[in-house]
């Protein structure tokens, strides 16, 4: 044996260490695990209920039907978003319908804002998924970003345990079934939560950019934009905060925030022949318009005496919506006791006024209020006193039940 051979020691390779999650992301594991487990449980119960009833097989694929249970998740508004993702917009002046019907003008895809269908198309092109698969992927990913944002906001105010519980509560909230469907709730809440978090941390440039994006996602972004603008204005008016944060960054946030919404509304008006075309389309083709609460009062009056003599009457969703409306004053009062920052207070109160003051499907009130995540602050804080075994029992029960009240009710017993 040669000297070189005798002096050569066998080498052993050190196995690669498993990659660890960055420290900044570790606090988000518990809330996201809780959120994901609750959502998956609810979705599976929803799938079982749909299959058991089988009613979706006899419905129009555009209006709550399909060949498979998962097709239901892309119906109603989801159908419109997929149409925009596939074909783009085709704006034209309002087309009047024959008198005597519920609507007075033809529906048009420009009623649906471009950010969500744009993301669907982009994800489809990049991944090779079909538009439906891309849409569900966008919603699911955005829902986890939203849950993380809710956790970030609430934990800043009340601690990590409360933040995790709040993320779990959002998974089982009434109408939470749209969070993993072809709807914009998850996208908007992801933007809204992180916008509020940016304002709370005085990251004004980030807040302005996110609020700008929110204006491209849905018209109700106006309440978030207003909350950002109000917080920026108060910062500019107070000498101490103005000295601390300067003028440029809050001013930028206040100016940038509304530009996305204003740009899209202006484009619709220019394309359809009138500055108020978007609002006319909503009123005449969908019967959605601000009426200072007249419709909400009419529904509450009818439901209280067991009647259905009002527009868009759906007994089971409407009853759940009434219970939520009755609970709102208590939830708001409890939230205000926690003294949340101005941006959260303004966003919450403006959202509630907008929802209850608008004529739209009353049974969808839980869905319209789903973005008002600051209302989860007080319940999550109260539940944080429970031990984890008790919380496990609650969330297991709520997740199973949510397959009915948060999924099946809105998709099969009403119109989401």
C-alpha positions as a Python dict, from the first residue, in 0.01 Angstrom:
ca = {
    (1, 'X'): (0, 0, 0),
    (2, 'X'): (138, 343, -92),
    (3, 'X'): (209, 614, 163),
    (4, 'X'): (-55, 839, 4),
    (5, 'X'): (-312, 567, 37),
    (6, 'X'): (-222, 484, 399),
    (7, 'X'): (-239, 849, 507),
    (8, 'X'): (-575, 916, 350),
    (9, 'X'): (-852, 904, 609),
    (10, 'X'): (-1206, 827, 505),
    (11, 'X'): (-1418, 1142, 478),
    (12, 'X'): (-1770, 1167, 609),
    (13, 'X'): (-2010, 1425, 478),
    (14, 'X'): (-2201, 1627, 735),
    (15, 'X'): (-2571, 1591, 660),
    (16, 'X'): (-2730, 1922, 569),
    (17, 'X'): (-2917, 2084, 850),
    (18, 'X'): (-3288, 2120, 797),
    (19, 'X'): (-3382, 2471, 702),
    (20, 'X'): (-3541, 2655, 987),
    (21, 'X'): (-3818, 2904, 953),
    (22, 'X'): (-3690, 3263, 982),
    (23, 'X'): (-3749, 3399, 1334),
    (24, 'X'): (-3975, 3673, 1200),
    (25, 'X'): (-4217, 3415, 1060),
    (26, 'X'): (-4233, 3180, 1357),
    (27, 'X'): (-4499, 3377, 1551),
    (28, 'X'): (-4735, 3324, 1259),
    (29, 'X'): (-4727, 2943, 1271),
    (30, 'X'): (-4989, 2897, 1549),
    (31, 'X'): (-5251, 3137, 1403),
    (32, 'X'): (-5205, 3003, 1050),
    (33, 'X'): (-5223, 2642, 1167),
    (34, 'X'): (-5541, 2717, 1361),
    (35, 'X'): (-5689, 2907, 1069),
    (36, 'X'): (-5603, 2638, 815),
    (37, 'X'): (-5735, 2352, 1027),
    (38, 'X'): (-6064, 2531, 1096),
    (39, 'X'): (-6113, 2629, 732),
    (40, 'X'): (-6035, 2281, 600),
    (41, 'X'): (-6277, 2123, 847),
    (42, 'X'): (-6555, 2360, 745),
    (43, 'X'): (-6489, 2301, 376),
    (44, 'X'): (-6505, 1921, 418),
    (45, 'X'): (-6836, 1946, 605),
    (46, 'X'): (-6964, 2176, 329),
    (47, 'X'): (-6862, 1922, 66),
    (48, 'X'): (-7043, 1645, 257),
    (49, 'X'): (-7360, 1853, 290),
    (50, 'X'): (-7356, 1944, -78),
    (51, 'X'): (-7310, 1582, -180),
    (52, 'X'): (-7576, 1461, 64),
    (53, 'X'): (-7837, 1710, -57),
    (54, 'X'): (-7736, 1693, -424),
    (55, 'X'): (-7936, 2005, -510),
    (56, 'X'): (-7641, 2172, -683),
    (57, 'X'): (-7655, 1911, -961),
    (58, 'X'): (-7995, 2042, -1070),
    (59, 'X'): (-7895, 2410, -1069),
    (60, 'X'): (-7752, 2621, -1350),
    (61, 'X'): (-7368, 2604, -1340),
    (62, 'X'): (-7368, 2983, -1335),
    (63, 'X'): (-7610, 3008, -1043),
    (64, 'X'): (-7498, 2771, -769),
    (65, 'X'): (-7476, 2449, -970),
    (66, 'X'): (-7220, 2230, -1142),
    (67, 'X'): (-7109, 1876, -1211),
    (68, 'X'): (-6899, 1853, -891),
    (69, 'X'): (-6942, 2003, -546),
    (70, 'X'): (-6636, 2224, -586),
    (71, 'X'): (-6793, 2389, -892),
    (72, 'X'): (-7027, 2571, -654),
    (73, 'X'): (-6731, 2776, -530),
    (74, 'X'): (-6700, 2950, -868),
    (75, 'X'): (-7065, 3040, -926),
    (76, 'X'): (-7258, 3368, -890),
    (77, 'X'): (-6995, 3646, -852),
    (78, 'X'): (-6724, 3389, -913),
    (79, 'X'): (-6858, 3334, -1264),
    (80, 'X'): (-6817, 3703, -1339),
    (81, 'X'): (-6459, 3713, -1211),
    (82, 'X'): (-6365, 3414, -1424),
    (83, 'X'): (-6526, 3579, -1727),
    (84, 'X'): (-6316, 3892, -1674),
    (85, 'X'): (-6001, 3682, -1624),
    (86, 'X'): (-6070, 3498, -1948),
    (87, 'X'): (-6216, 3766, -2176),
    (88, 'X'): (-6140, 4102, -2017),
    (89, 'X'): (-6394, 4384, -1996),
    (90, 'X'): (-6644, 4491, -2258),
    (91, 'X'): (-6785, 4820, -2131),
    (92, 'X'): (-7075, 4980, -2313),
    (93, 'X'): (-7350, 5227, -2225),
    (94, 'X'): (-7624, 5092, -1999),
    (95, 'X'): (-7859, 4864, -2189),
    (96, 'X'): (-8217, 4911, -2058),
    (97, 'X'): (-8433, 4605, -1997),
    (98, 'X'): (-8806, 4572, -2055),
    (99, 'X'): (-9003, 4742, -1776),
    (100, 'X'): (-9167, 4538, -1503),
    (101, 'X'): (-8869, 4328, -1395),
    (102, 'X'): (-8657, 4342, -1083),
    (103, 'X'): (-8370, 4510, -1268),
    (104, 'X'): (-8392, 4794, -1519),
    (105, 'X'): (-8056, 4751, -1700),
    (106, 'X'): (-7844, 4469, -1832),
    (107, 'X'): (-7561, 4347, -1609),
    (108, 'X'): (-7204, 4411, -1721),
    (109, 'X'): (-6869, 4276, -1604),
    (110, 'X'): (-6727, 4624, -1532),
    (111, 'X'): (-6917, 4608, -1201),
    (112, 'X'): (-6636, 4374, -1085),
    (113, 'X'): (-6304, 4538, -1006),
    (114, 'X'): (-5986, 4427, -1188),
    (115, 'X'): (-5730, 4326, -923),
    (116, 'X'): (-5871, 3981, -842),
    (117, 'X'): (-5932, 3867, -1203),
    (118, 'X'): (-5594, 4013, -1298),
    (119, 'X'): (-5425, 3798, -1033),
    (120, 'X'): (-5623, 3494, -1151),
    (121, 'X'): (-5502, 3542, -1507),
    (122, 'X'): (-5142, 3603, -1398),
    (123, 'X'): (-5131, 3295, -1173),
    (124, 'X'): (-5288, 3085, -1448),
    (125, 'X'): (-5024, 3199, -1698),
    (126, 'X'): (-4735, 3139, -1459),
    (127, 'X'): (-4843, 2805, -1313),
    (128, 'X'): (-5026, 2650, -1607),
    (129, 'X'): (-5337, 2598, -1396),
    (130, 'X'): (-5678, 2657, -1543),
    (131, 'X'): (-5856, 2976, -1446),
    (132, 'X'): (-6067, 2800, -1184),
    (133, 'X'): (-5766, 2638, -1018),
    (134, 'X'): (-5573, 2966, -1030),
    (135, 'X'): (-5868, 3152, -874),
    (136, 'X'): (-5899, 2910, -583),
    (137, 'X'): (-5521, 2917, -532),
    (138, 'X'): (-5526, 3299, -518),
    (139, 'X'): (-5812, 3298, -268),
    (140, 'X'): (-5653, 3034, -43),
    (141, 'X'): (-5312, 3202, -40),
    (142, 'X'): (-5468, 3543, 22),
    (143, 'X'): (-5675, 3398, 306),
    (144, 'X'): (-5357, 3292, 487),
    (145, 'X'): (-5206, 3635, 425),
    (146, 'X'): (-5526, 3785, 565),
    (147, 'X'): (-5518, 3560, 872),
    (148, 'X'): (-5155, 3659, 929),
    (149, 'X'): (-5252, 4025, 896),
    (150, 'X'): (-5537, 3988, 1145),
    (151, 'X'): (-5296, 3820, 1385),
    (152, 'X'): (-5040, 4100, 1335),
    (153, 'X'): (-5293, 4376, 1407),
    (154, 'X'): (-5465, 4211, 1704),
    (155, 'X'): (-5145, 4083, 1862),
    (156, 'X'): (-4999, 4434, 1846),
    (157, 'X'): (-5293, 4552, 2057),
    (158, 'X'): (-5353, 4257, 2289),
    (159, 'X'): (-5076, 3996, 2257),
    (160, 'X'): (-4991, 3696, 2041),
    (161, 'X'): (-5242, 3460, 2205),
    (162, 'X'): (-5531, 3697, 2134),
    (163, 'X'): (-5405, 3746, 1778),
    (164, 'X'): (-5399, 3371, 1714),
    (165, 'X'): (-5753, 3331, 1848),
    (166, 'X'): (-5872, 3621, 1630),
    (167, 'X'): (-5730, 3450, 1321),
    (168, 'X'): (-5914, 3132, 1419),
    (169, 'X'): (-6239, 3321, 1473),
    (170, 'X'): (-6214, 3470, 1125),
    (171, 'X'): (-6204, 3114, 987),
    (172, 'X'): (-6539, 3027, 1147),
    (173, 'X'): (-6715, 3363, 1115),
    (174, 'X'): (-7057, 3368, 943),
    (175, 'X'): (-7011, 3361, 562),
    (176, 'X'): (-6645, 3257, 596),
    (177, 'X'): (-6714, 3002, 322),
    (178, 'X'): (-6627, 3264, 58),
    (179, 'X'): (-6270, 3286, 187),
    (180, 'X'): (-6171, 2982, -18),
    (181, 'X'): (-6409, 3050, -306),
    (182, 'X'): (-6380, 3263, -621),
    (183, 'X'): (-6464, 3578, -427),
    (184, 'X'): (-6262, 3885, -329),
    (185, 'X'): (-6304, 3871, 51),
    (186, 'X'): (-5969, 3705, 122),
    (187, 'X'): (-5780, 3937, -113),
    (188, 'X'): (-5943, 4249, 30),
    (189, 'X'): (-5899, 4148, 394),
    (190, 'X'): (-5534, 4062, 328),
    (191, 'X'): (-5482, 4414, 193),
    (192, 'X'): (-5699, 4579, 461),
    (193, 'X'): (-5535, 4408, 758),
    (194, 'X'): (-5182, 4483, 646),
    (195, 'X'): (-5280, 4840, 553),
    (196, 'X'): (-5409, 4897, 906),
    (197, 'X'): (-5096, 4734, 1047),
    (198, 'X'): (-4878, 4966, 836),
    (199, 'X'): (-5067, 5272, 964),
    (200, 'X'): (-5032, 5149, 1324),
    (201, 'X'): (-4656, 5113, 1271),
    (202, 'X'): (-4644, 5450, 1090),
    (203, 'X'): (-4520, 5292, 768),
    (204, 'X'): (-4702, 5548, 559),
    (205, 'X'): (-4558, 5462, 218),
    (206, 'X'): (-4660, 5097, 259),
    (207, 'X'): (-5004, 5201, 382),
    (208, 'X'): (-5055, 5429, 84),
    (209, 'X'): (-4950, 5164, -168),
    (210, 'X'): (-5171, 4896, -10),
    (211, 'X'): (-5470, 5131, 9),
    (212, 'X'): (-5411, 5213, -358),
    (213, 'X'): (-5430, 4841, -440),
    (214, 'X'): (-5743, 4800, -229),
    (215, 'X'): (-5916, 5051, -455),
    (216, 'X'): (-5862, 4815, -747),
    (217, 'X'): (-6021, 4522, -564),
    (218, 'X'): (-6375, 4635, -472),
    (219, 'X'): (-6579, 4954, -422),
    (220, 'X'): (-6604, 4910, -44),
    (221, 'X'): (-6232, 4988, -35),
    (222, 'X'): (-6355, 5346, 6),
    (223, 'X'): (-6390, 5287, 382),
    (224, 'X'): (-6031, 5166, 412),
    (225, 'X'): (-5906, 5453, 199),
    (226, 'X'): (-6098, 5697, 415),
    (227, 'X'): (-5956, 5547, 734),
    (228, 'X'): (-5600, 5579, 602),
    (229, 'X'): (-5665, 5937, 492),
    (230, 'X'): (-5813, 6029, 831),
    (231, 'X'): (-5521, 5877, 1021),
    (232, 'X'): (-5275, 6061, 795),
    (233, 'X'): (-5463, 6389, 838),
    (234, 'X'): (-5465, 6361, 1218),
    (235, 'X'): (-5093, 6287, 1209),
    (236, 'X'): (-5031, 6599, 1000),
    (237, 'X'): (-5246, 6819, 1222),
    (238, 'X'): (-5072, 6724, 1548),
    (239, 'X'): (-4740, 6909, 1591),
    (240, 'X'): (-4576, 6632, 1794),
    (241, 'X'): (-4663, 6355, 1546),
    (242, 'X'): (-4576, 6582, 1255),
    (243, 'X'): (-4230, 6638, 1401),
    (244, 'X'): (-4186, 6264, 1462),
    (245, 'X'): (-4310, 6132, 1127),
    (246, 'X'): (-4260, 6432, 903),
    (247, 'X'): (-4502, 6563, 644),
    (248, 'X'): (-4405, 6386, 323),
    (249, 'X'): (-4487, 6024, 416),
    (250, 'X'): (-4836, 6081, 567),
    (251, 'X'): (-4918, 6320, 283),
    (252, 'X'): (-4810, 6060, 30),
    (253, 'X'): (-5036, 5799, 194),
    (254, 'X'): (-5334, 6035, 191),
    (255, 'X'): (-5283, 6121, -177),
    (256, 'X'): (-5193, 5773, -306),
    (257, 'X'): (-5467, 5584, -116),
    (258, 'X'): (-5770, 5686, -328),
    (259, 'X'): (-5602, 5682, -669),
    (260, 'X'): (-5674, 5317, -752),
    (261, 'X'): (-6045, 5346, -675),
    (262, 'X'): (-6082, 5683, -849),
    (263, 'X'): (-5895, 5562, -1157),
    (264, 'X'): (-6118, 5260, -1206),
    (265, 'X'): (-6442, 5451, -1142),
    (266, 'X'): (-6324, 5718, -1389),
    (267, 'X'): (-6236, 5455, -1651),
    (268, 'X'): (-6581, 5295, -1620),
    (269, 'X'): (-6744, 5637, -1655),
    (270, 'X'): (-6533, 5723, -1960),
    (271, 'X'): (-6600, 5382, -2120),
    (272, 'X'): (-6974, 5380, -2051),
    (273, 'X'): (-7049, 5740, -2134),
    (274, 'X'): (-7103, 5911, -1800),
    (275, 'X'): (-6911, 5997, -1482),
    (276, 'X'): (-7163, 5815, -1263),
    (277, 'X'): (-7188, 5507, -1486),
    (278, 'X'): (-7050, 5265, -1228),
    (279, 'X'): (-7303, 5366, -964),
    (280, 'X'): (-7587, 5366, -1218),
    (281, 'X'): (-7490, 5013, -1320),
    (282, 'X'): (-7491, 4896, -958),
    (283, 'X'): (-7829, 5055, -896),
    (284, 'X'): (-8010, 4952, -1213),
    (285, 'X'): (-7851, 4612, -1288),
    (286, 'X'): (-7798, 4484, -931),
    (287, 'X'): (-8032, 4702, -717),
    (288, 'X'): (-7738, 4799, -495),
    (289, 'X'): (-7729, 5159, -376),
    (290, 'X'): (-7696, 5361, -56),
    (291, 'X'): (-8041, 5429, 89),
    (292, 'X'): (-7948, 5543, 443),
    (293, 'X'): (-8066, 5216, 594),
    (294, 'X'): (-8424, 5209, 461),
    (295, 'X'): (-8387, 4858, 317),
    (296, 'X'): (-8220, 4721, 632),
    (297, 'X'): (-8500, 4863, 846),
    (298, 'X'): (-8761, 4710, 614),
    (299, 'X'): (-8598, 4366, 641),
    (300, 'X'): (-8569, 4383, 1021),
    (301, 'X'): (-8935, 4485, 1044),
    (302, 'X'): (-9051, 4197, 824),
    (303, 'X'): (-8831, 3929, 979),
    (304, 'X'): (-8944, 4034, 1327),
    (305, 'X'): (-9304, 3945, 1242),
    (306, 'X'): (-9222, 3639, 1032),
    (307, 'X'): (-9283, 3790, 689),
    (308, 'X'): (-9078, 3786, 371),
    (309, 'X'): (-9232, 4088, 200),
    (310, 'X'): (-8905, 4254, 93),
    (311, 'X'): (-8653, 4241, -190),
    (312, 'X'): (-8405, 3951, -195),
    (313, 'X'): (-8580, 3749, 77),
    (314, 'X'): (-8402, 3427, 183),
    (315, 'X'): (-8533, 3301, 515),
    (316, 'X'): (-8236, 3115, 666),
    (317, 'X'): (-7954, 3352, 558),
    (318, 'X'): (-8170, 3649, 657),
    (319, 'X'): (-8229, 3511, 1005),
    (320, 'X'): (-7855, 3459, 1059),
    (321, 'X'): (-7794, 3811, 929),
    (322, 'X'): (-8049, 3955, 1173),
    (323, 'X'): (-7872, 3787, 1463),
    (324, 'X'): (-7542, 3938, 1351),
    (325, 'X'): (-7696, 4285, 1313),
    (326, 'X'): (-7841, 4260, 1666),
    (327, 'X'): (-7496, 4164, 1797),
    (328, 'X'): (-7320, 4455, 1625),
    (329, 'X'): (-7381, 4722, 1894),
    (330, 'X'): (-7235, 4490, 2159),
    (331, 'X'): (-6934, 4399, 1943),
    (332, 'X'): (-6867, 4766, 1863),
    (333, 'X'): (-6900, 4873, 2227),
    (334, 'X'): (-6665, 4599, 2343),
    (335, 'X'): (-6416, 4687, 2070),
    (336, 'X'): (-6419, 5057, 2166),
    (337, 'X'): (-6352, 4965, 2529),
    (338, 'X'): (-6017, 4830, 2410),
    (339, 'X'): (-5932, 5177, 2275),
    (340, 'X'): (-5812, 5065, 1929),
    (341, 'X'): (-5615, 5306, 1709),
    (342, 'X'): (-5802, 5561, 1502),
    (343, 'X'): (-5750, 5373, 1175),
    (344, 'X'): (-5923, 5061, 1313),
    (345, 'X'): (-6209, 5256, 1469),
    (346, 'X'): (-6274, 5459, 1154),
    (347, 'X'): (-6248, 5152, 930),
    (348, 'X'): (-6489, 4952, 1146),
    (349, 'X'): (-6755, 5218, 1196),
    (350, 'X'): (-6750, 5331, 833),
    (351, 'X'): (-6778, 4970, 714),
    (352, 'X'): (-7081, 4904, 933),
    (353, 'X'): (-7255, 5226, 822),
    (354, 'X'): (-7186, 5137, 458),
    (355, 'X'): (-7318, 4783, 490),
    (356, 'X'): (-7632, 4863, 689),
    (357, 'X'): (-7701, 5179, 490),
    (358, 'X'): (-7698, 5009, 150),
    (359, 'X'): (-7972, 4820, -29),
    (360, 'X'): (-7823, 4485, -123),
    (361, 'X'): (-7899, 4123, -40),
    (362, 'X'): (-7962, 4132, 334),
    (363, 'X'): (-7877, 3764, 373),
    (364, 'X'): (-7524, 3854, 259),
    (365, 'X'): (-7473, 4096, 548),
    (366, 'X'): (-7235, 3848, 719),
    (367, 'X'): (-7027, 3838, 400),
    (368, 'X'): (-7025, 4216, 369),
    (369, 'X'): (-6911, 4238, 732),
    (370, 'X'): (-6645, 3967, 698),
    (371, 'X'): (-6374, 4229, 625),
    (372, 'X'): (-6453, 4412, 953),
    (373, 'X'): (-6193, 4207, 1140),
    (374, 'X'): (-6139, 4459, 1426),
    (375, 'X'): (-6471, 4335, 1570),
    (376, 'X'): (-6285, 4014, 1658),
    (377, 'X'): (-6065, 4199, 1910),
    (378, 'X'): (-6298, 4181, 2211),
    (379, 'X'): (-6422, 3820, 2162),
    (380, 'X'): (-6066, 3700, 2106),
    (381, 'X'): (-5945, 3882, 2417),
    (382, 'X'): (-6224, 3727, 2625),
    (383, 'X'): (-6153, 3378, 2488),
    (384, 'X'): (-5780, 3413, 2557),
    (385, 'X'): (-5856, 3346, 2923),
    (386, 'X'): (-5955, 2990, 2832),
    (387, 'X'): (-5703, 2708, 2840),
    (388, 'X'): (-5605, 2542, 2514),
    (389, 'X'): (-5817, 2226, 2574),
    (390, 'X'): (-6127, 2444, 2606),
    (391, 'X'): (-6026, 2643, 2298),
    (392, 'X'): (-5971, 2318, 2108),
    (393, 'X'): (-6325, 2205, 2191),
    (394, 'X'): (-6468, 2542, 2085),
    (395, 'X'): (-6283, 2564, 1754),
    (396, 'X'): (-6349, 2198, 1668),
    (397, 'X'): (-6722, 2247, 1725),
    (398, 'X'): (-6731, 2583, 1548),
    (399, 'X'): (-6532, 2452, 1250),
    (400, 'X'): (-6771, 2160, 1200),
    (401, 'X'): (-7076, 2383, 1240),
    (402, 'X'): (-6929, 2643, 1002),
    (403, 'X'): (-6962, 2390, 720),
    (404, 'X'): (-7335, 2465, 748),
    (405, 'X'): (-7383, 2823, 871),
    (406, 'X'): (-7074, 2975, 703),
    (407, 'X'): (-7071, 2768, 383),
    (408, 'X'): (-7388, 2579, 295),
    (409, 'X'): (-7630, 2850, 405),
    (410, 'X'): (-7476, 3122, 195),
    (411, 'X'): (-7411, 2915, -118),
    (412, 'X'): (-7717, 2686, -126),
    (413, 'X'): (-7987, 2852, 84),
    (414, 'X'): (-7917, 3202, -42),
    (415, 'X'): (-7710, 3385, -304),
    (416, 'X'): (-7355, 3474, -197),
}
